[in-house]
Short mmCIF file of C-alpha atoms in Angstrom, two decimals:
data_model
loop_
_atom_site.label_atom_id
_atom_site.label_comp_id
_atom_site.label_asym_id
_atom_site.label_seq_id
_atom_site.Cartn_x
_atom_site.Cartn_y
_atom_site.Cartn_z
CA UNK A 1 2.18 -12.64 -11.84
CA UNK A 2 0.90 -10.96 -14.56
CA UNK A 3 3.17 -8.52 -15.49
CA UNK A 4 2.16 -6.84 -18.84
CA UNK A 5 1.33 -2.70 -19.22
CA UNK A 6 -2.17 -2.00 -20.51
CA UNK A 7 -3.71 -5.26 -18.38
CA UNK A 8 -4.24 -2.01 -15.84
CA UNK A 9 -8.11 -1.86 -16.89
CA UNK A 10 -8.51 -6.26 -16.20
CA UNK A 11 -6.95 -5.13 -12.71
CA UNK A 12 -9.43 -2.77 -12.39
CA UNK A 13 -12.48 -4.33 -13.37
CA UNK A 14 -11.52 -7.50 -11.24
CA UNK A 15 -15.33 -8.65 -9.54
CA UNK A 16 -14.40 -9.39 -6.27
CA UNK A 17 -11.74 -6.45 -5.93
CA UNK A 18 -14.73 -4.24 -6.93
CA UNK A 19 -17.11 -5.48 -4.03
CA UNK A 20 -13.69 -4.51 -1.72
CA UNK A 21 -13.94 -1.19 -2.40
CA UNK A 22 -17.09 -1.00 -2.17
CA UNK A 23 -17.27 -2.92 0.86
CA UNK A 24 -14.25 -0.99 2.98
CA UNK A 25 -15.77 3.08 1.01
CA UNK A 26 -19.62 1.97 3.15
CA UNK A 27 -18.10 0.89 5.78
CA UNK A 28 -15.46 3.21 6.47
CA UNK A 29 -16.93 5.23 9.21
CA UNK A 30 -17.76 2.65 11.13
CA UNK A 31 -14.21 1.29 11.29
CA UNK A 32 -13.25 4.61 11.98
CA UNK A 33 -15.55 5.12 15.07
CA UNK A 34 -13.96 2.32 15.88
CA UNK A 35 -10.68 3.76 16.09
CA UNK A 36 -11.15 6.71 18.11
CA UNK A 37 -12.82 10.22 17.00
CA UNK A 38 -13.44 10.31 13.55
CA UNK A 39 -11.44 13.44 12.92
CA UNK A 40 -8.64 12.14 12.91
CA UNK A 41 -8.90 9.57 9.90
CA UNK A 42 -8.02 12.60 7.06
CA UNK A 43 -6.46 10.64 5.51
CA UNK A 44 -2.82 12.88 5.89
CA UNK A 45 -0.01 11.61 7.33
CA UNK A 46 -0.69 11.65 10.83
CA UNK A 47 -3.37 9.55 10.63
CA UNK A 48 -0.51 7.41 9.60
CA UNK A 49 0.96 7.96 12.45
CA UNK A 50 -2.31 7.77 14.68
CA UNK A 51 -2.95 4.06 12.60
CA UNK A 52 0.70 2.91 12.75
CA UNK A 53 0.16 3.08 16.74
CA UNK A 54 -3.19 0.93 16.32
CA UNK A 55 -2.11 -1.67 14.55
CA UNK A 56 1.22 -2.40 16.98
CA UNK A 57 -0.28 -2.76 19.71
CA UNK A 58 -3.42 -4.74 17.91
CA UNK A 59 -0.60 -7.02 16.31
CA UNK A 60 2.68 -7.39 18.03
CA UNK A 61 3.95 -9.27 15.32
CA UNK A 62 4.65 -9.33 11.45
CA UNK A 63 2.68 -12.90 11.92
CA UNK A 64 -0.48 -12.12 14.50
CA UNK A 65 -1.35 -9.24 11.36
CA UNK A 66 -0.47 -11.42 7.96
CA UNK A 67 -2.44 -13.38 10.23
CA UNK A 68 -5.96 -11.69 10.21
CA UNK A 69 -5.91 -10.83 6.47
CA UNK A 70 -9.22 -10.68 6.19
CA UNK A 71 -10.06 -9.76 9.89
CA UNK A 72 -12.11 -6.18 9.38
CA UNK A 73 -9.99 -3.98 11.15
CA UNK A 74 -6.87 -5.01 9.16
CA UNK A 75 -9.08 -5.24 5.88
CA UNK A 76 -10.19 -0.60 6.89
CA UNK A 77 -6.62 -0.34 7.55
CA UNK A 78 -5.18 -1.40 4.09
CA UNK A 79 -8.00 0.32 2.83
CA UNK A 80 -7.24 3.10 4.59
CA UNK A 81 -3.68 3.60 3.15
CA UNK A 82 -3.65 2.56 -0.08
CA UNK A 83 -6.11 5.78 0.36
CA UNK A 84 -4.01 7.69 1.74
CA UNK A 85 -1.01 6.77 -0.73
CA UNK A 86 -3.51 7.44 -3.50
CA UNK A 87 -4.60 10.40 -3.08
CA UNK A 88 -1.41 12.23 -1.51
CA UNK A 89 0.14 11.16 -4.90
CA UNK A 90 -3.61 12.72 -6.39
CA UNK A 91 -2.80 15.95 -4.47
CA UNK A 92 0.95 16.60 -5.70
CA UNK A 93 -0.78 16.46 -9.57
CA UNK A 94 2.06 15.72 -11.18
CA UNK A 95 1.58 12.28 -11.24
CA UNK A 96 -1.05 10.44 -12.93
CA UNK A 97 -3.86 9.66 -10.47
CA UNK A 98 -3.17 5.96 -8.79
CA UNK A 99 -6.16 3.37 -8.87
CA UNK A 100 -7.05 -0.02 -7.29
CA UNK A 101 -5.94 -2.56 -9.17
CA UNK A 102 -5.78 -6.35 -8.06
CA UNK A 103 -3.84 -9.31 -9.75
CA UNK A 104 -5.15 -13.13 -9.01
CA UNK A 105 -2.17 -14.69 -10.89
CA UNK A 106 0.41 -15.81 -8.13
CA UNK A 107 3.79 -14.57 -8.10
CA UNK A 108 6.10 -17.48 -10.22
CA UNK A 109 7.08 -20.49 -8.62
CA UNK A 110 3.76 -19.35 -6.02
CA UNK A 111 0.16 -21.37 -5.72
CA UNK A 112 -3.14 -19.47 -5.89
CA UNK A 113 -4.36 -18.15 -3.34
CA UNK A 114 -7.87 -16.93 -2.86
CA UNK A 115 -8.37 -12.80 -2.55
CA UNK A 116 -7.02 -11.74 1.01
CA UNK A 117 -6.52 -16.24 2.11
CA UNK A 118 -6.02 -15.27 5.82
CA UNK A 119 -3.71 -19.04 5.36
CA UNK A 120 -1.26 -17.68 3.51
CA UNK A 121 1.49 -15.09 4.38
CA UNK A 122 1.82 -13.17 1.43
CA UNK A 123 0.13 -9.93 0.67
CA UNK A 124 0.13 -10.83 -3.69
CA UNK A 125 -3.11 -11.26 -2.97
CA UNK A 126 -4.26 -8.58 -1.58
CA UNK A 127 -4.97 -5.07 -3.62
CA UNK A 128 -2.96 -2.09 -4.55
CA UNK A 129 -2.35 1.01 -6.30
CA UNK A 130 -0.11 1.95 -8.73
CA UNK A 131 -0.87 4.14 -12.49
CA UNK A 132 -3.49 2.07 -14.16
CA UNK A 133 -0.53 0.77 -17.15
CA UNK A 134 1.63 0.20 -14.59
CA UNK A 135 3.44 -3.21 -13.89
CA UNK A 136 4.58 -4.66 -11.23
CA UNK A 137 7.25 -3.13 -9.28
CA UNK A 138 5.94 -0.06 -9.18
CA UNK A 139 2.95 -0.93 -7.53
CA UNK A 140 2.40 -0.56 -4.07
CA UNK A 141 0.55 -2.97 -2.08
CA UNK A 142 -0.80 -0.85 1.51
CA UNK A 143 -0.88 -4.70 2.82
CA UNK A 144 2.78 -4.79 2.14
CA UNK A 145 2.78 -1.35 3.93
CA UNK A 146 1.48 -2.30 6.80
CA UNK A 147 2.77 -5.18 7.06
CA UNK A 148 6.50 -3.67 6.34
CA UNK A 149 6.40 -1.91 10.11
CA UNK A 150 7.72 -5.02 11.40
CA UNK A 151 10.95 -4.98 9.72
CA UNK A 152 14.06 -4.08 11.71
CA UNK A 153 16.35 -4.44 8.74
CA UNK A 154 16.65 -3.17 4.57
CA UNK A 155 17.88 -5.28 2.27
CA UNK A 156 21.42 -4.25 3.47
CA UNK A 157 21.19 -5.23 6.92
CA UNK A 158 20.88 -1.63 7.88
CA UNK A 159 18.87 -1.42 11.20
CA UNK A 160 15.69 0.93 9.81
CA UNK A 161 12.51 2.16 11.43
CA UNK A 162 8.79 2.01 8.73
CA UNK A 163 6.88 4.26 9.12
CA UNK A 164 3.28 4.24 7.02
CA UNK A 165 3.59 7.68 6.68
CA UNK A 166 6.88 6.87 4.62
CA UNK A 167 4.24 5.14 2.05
CA UNK A 168 3.00 8.71 1.17
CA UNK A 169 3.74 10.51 -3.02
CA UNK A 170 6.84 13.66 -1.60
CA UNK A 171 6.98 16.23 -3.95
CA UNK A 172 10.04 16.30 -3.02
CA UNK A 173 11.57 13.10 -4.09
CA UNK A 174 10.87 14.59 -7.32
CA UNK A 175 12.69 17.36 -7.38
CA UNK A 176 16.13 15.22 -6.25
CA UNK A 177 14.86 12.70 -8.92
CA UNK A 178 15.36 15.65 -11.67
CA UNK A 179 18.18 17.55 -9.29
CA UNK A 180 20.47 14.07 -10.55
CA UNK A 181 19.49 13.41 -13.65
CA UNK A 182 22.43 15.94 -14.90
CA UNK A 183 25.10 14.50 -12.88
CA UNK A 184 25.96 11.61 -14.51
CA UNK A 185 28.94 12.43 -16.03
CA UNK A 186 29.88 15.51 -14.22
CA UNK A 187 32.80 14.27 -13.29
CA UNK A 188 35.72 17.12 -11.98
CA UNK A 189 38.50 16.77 -13.75
#
């Protein structure tokens, strides 16, 4: 994937991304109405809990979700998660705002696939949010966040229970990072 800083503007202007964002925004009210009372979809943590429940009911397995990448519900859910993440960072006021982007270049060693290609079982052919000049590894793939709901263990083999709300910005994480900055070299003698 293109991972060079400075490519953010190109990633933000990819034609299929712009068309997708326009369609998602114009279809949001209809999508929300199909998922229950419209007032529940406010992009907050509780609404992500509700969405999580709906996703788990509709798609019992990870393969079911990824196989339905081009489904209207999955498209709407992907946009909703991305907007919730983007808005949570914007609301904190301490970070650069996140923007929607798309990088059509596949990861090294992977074949090129189409935008939201249901034949592929990857999320890298879908839009992501990140700071305008961020690079791969700093991006949040909303479909990846949905996909993580099916994880049962983390990279160390420890049991996990992933939640959609975990993708939202947590200002307390910033405070923890600041507290840890002075800890290096503070060994007791």
